[in-house]
Short mmCIF file of C-alpha atoms in Angstrom, two decimals:
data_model
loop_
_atom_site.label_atom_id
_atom_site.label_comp_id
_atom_site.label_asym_id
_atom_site.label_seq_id
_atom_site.Cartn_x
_atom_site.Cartn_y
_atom_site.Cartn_z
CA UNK A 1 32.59 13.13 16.12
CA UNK A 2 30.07 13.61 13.81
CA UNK A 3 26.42 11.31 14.18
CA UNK A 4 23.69 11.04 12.46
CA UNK A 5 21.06 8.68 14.83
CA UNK A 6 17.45 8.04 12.52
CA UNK A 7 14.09 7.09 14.54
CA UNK A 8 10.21 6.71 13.91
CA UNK A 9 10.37 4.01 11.51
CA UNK A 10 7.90 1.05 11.67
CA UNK A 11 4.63 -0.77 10.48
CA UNK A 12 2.32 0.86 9.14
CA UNK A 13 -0.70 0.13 7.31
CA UNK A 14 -1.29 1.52 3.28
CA UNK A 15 -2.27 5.51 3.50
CA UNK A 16 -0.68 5.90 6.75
CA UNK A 17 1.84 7.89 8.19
CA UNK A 18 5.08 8.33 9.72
CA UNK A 19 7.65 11.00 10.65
CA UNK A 20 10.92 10.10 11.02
CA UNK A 21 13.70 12.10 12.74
CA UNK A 22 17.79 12.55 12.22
CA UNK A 23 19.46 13.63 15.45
CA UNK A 24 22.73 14.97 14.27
CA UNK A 25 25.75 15.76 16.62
CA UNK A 26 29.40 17.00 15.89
CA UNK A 27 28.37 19.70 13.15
CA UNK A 28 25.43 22.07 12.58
CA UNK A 29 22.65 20.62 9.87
CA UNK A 30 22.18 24.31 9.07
CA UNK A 31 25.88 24.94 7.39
CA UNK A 32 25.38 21.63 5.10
CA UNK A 33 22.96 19.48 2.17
CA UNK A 34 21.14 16.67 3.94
CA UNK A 35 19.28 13.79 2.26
CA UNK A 36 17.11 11.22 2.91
CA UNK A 37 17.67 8.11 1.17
CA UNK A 38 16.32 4.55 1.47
CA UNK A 39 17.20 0.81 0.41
CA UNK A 40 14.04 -1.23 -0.46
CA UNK A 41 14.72 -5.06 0.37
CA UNK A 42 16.81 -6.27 -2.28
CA UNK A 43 17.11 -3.50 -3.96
CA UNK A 44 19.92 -0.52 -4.29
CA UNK A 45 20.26 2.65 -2.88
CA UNK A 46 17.59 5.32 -4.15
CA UNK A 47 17.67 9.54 -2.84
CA UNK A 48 14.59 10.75 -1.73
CA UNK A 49 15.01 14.12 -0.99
CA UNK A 50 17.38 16.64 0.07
CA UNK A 51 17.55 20.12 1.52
CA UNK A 52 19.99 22.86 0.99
CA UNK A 53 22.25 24.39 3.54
CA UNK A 54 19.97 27.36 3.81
CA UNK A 55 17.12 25.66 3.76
CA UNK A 56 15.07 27.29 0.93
CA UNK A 57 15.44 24.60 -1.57
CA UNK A 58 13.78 20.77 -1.08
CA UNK A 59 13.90 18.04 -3.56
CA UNK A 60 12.19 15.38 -3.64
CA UNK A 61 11.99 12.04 -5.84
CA UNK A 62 9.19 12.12 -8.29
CA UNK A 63 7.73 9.28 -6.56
CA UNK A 64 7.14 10.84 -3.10
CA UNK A 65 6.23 14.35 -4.27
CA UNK A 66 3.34 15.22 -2.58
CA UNK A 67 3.47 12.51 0.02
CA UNK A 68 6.74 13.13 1.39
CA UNK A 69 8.14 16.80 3.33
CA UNK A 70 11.28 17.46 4.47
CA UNK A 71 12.56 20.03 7.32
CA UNK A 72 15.19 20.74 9.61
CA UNK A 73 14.59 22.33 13.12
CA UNK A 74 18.24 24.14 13.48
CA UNK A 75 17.62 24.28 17.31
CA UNK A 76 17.48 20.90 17.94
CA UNK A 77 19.94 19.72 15.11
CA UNK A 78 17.41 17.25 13.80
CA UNK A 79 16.45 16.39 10.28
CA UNK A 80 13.08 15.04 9.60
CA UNK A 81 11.53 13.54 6.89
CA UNK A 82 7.10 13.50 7.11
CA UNK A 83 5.72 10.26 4.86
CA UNK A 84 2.50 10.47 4.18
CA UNK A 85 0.22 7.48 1.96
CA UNK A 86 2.28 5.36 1.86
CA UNK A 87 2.55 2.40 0.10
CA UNK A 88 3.66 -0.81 0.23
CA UNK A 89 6.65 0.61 -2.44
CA UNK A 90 7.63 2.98 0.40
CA UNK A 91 8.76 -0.30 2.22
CA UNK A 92 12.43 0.36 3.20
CA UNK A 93 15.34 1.72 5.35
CA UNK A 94 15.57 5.46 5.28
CA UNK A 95 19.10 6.79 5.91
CA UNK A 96 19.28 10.78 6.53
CA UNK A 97 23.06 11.36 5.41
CA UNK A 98 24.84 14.76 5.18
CA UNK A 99 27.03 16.12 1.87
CA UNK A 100 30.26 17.67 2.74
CA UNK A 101 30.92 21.04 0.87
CA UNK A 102 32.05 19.44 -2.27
CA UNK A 103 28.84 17.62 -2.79
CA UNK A 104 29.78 14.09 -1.91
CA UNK A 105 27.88 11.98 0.74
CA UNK A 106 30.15 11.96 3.66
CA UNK A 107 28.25 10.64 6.88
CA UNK A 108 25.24 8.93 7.09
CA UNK A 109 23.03 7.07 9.96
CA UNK A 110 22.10 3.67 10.80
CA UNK A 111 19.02 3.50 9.47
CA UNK A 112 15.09 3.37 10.56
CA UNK A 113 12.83 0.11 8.90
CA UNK A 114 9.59 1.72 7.47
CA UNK A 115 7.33 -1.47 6.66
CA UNK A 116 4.00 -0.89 4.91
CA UNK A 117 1.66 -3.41 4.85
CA UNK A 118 -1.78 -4.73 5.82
#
């Protein structure tokens, strides 16, 4: 059964930081294209960046480059995304979701609440 369990949201004050984690079970993160994406309140879906299967490629939305780094640790099967400055825009629910191998969204988690504010 494939799982996809996000963690290290919370609050946060402006220029902080946070890294949040994906633990992934019932496939390898390695063999597939995982995102991070994130719903503001009361607002729609947005991507925020993505890595290849191979890991040699990261996107990012134009609004987090150089704030925001993505990785993958194969060994433990966990995603992360590292969110640095942030801003109150950053305020939101990150999903980490994986792509099945015809580049659709296929799984994704729960969710983790990042709140900026002062």
């Amino acid at each position: 059964e494939v799982q996809l369990v996000e963690s290290g949201g919370g609050l946060v004050q402006p220029g902080g930081s946070l890294r949040l984690s994906c633990a992934a079970s019932g496939f390898a993160i390695s063999s597939y294209y995982m995102t991070w994406v994130r719903q503001a309140p009361g607002k729609g879906l947005e991507w925020v960046s993505g890595v290849n299967s191979g890991g040699t490629t990261e996107t990012y939305v134009d609004s987090v480059k150089g704030r925001f780094t993505i990785s993958r640790e194969n060994a433990k099967n966990t995603l992360y995304l590292q969110i640095n400055s942030l801003k109150p825009e950053d305020t939101a629910v990150y999903y980490c979701t994986k792509y099945n191998g015809r580049g659709a969204m296929d799984y994704w988690g729960k969710g983790t609440l990042v709140t900026v504010s002062s």
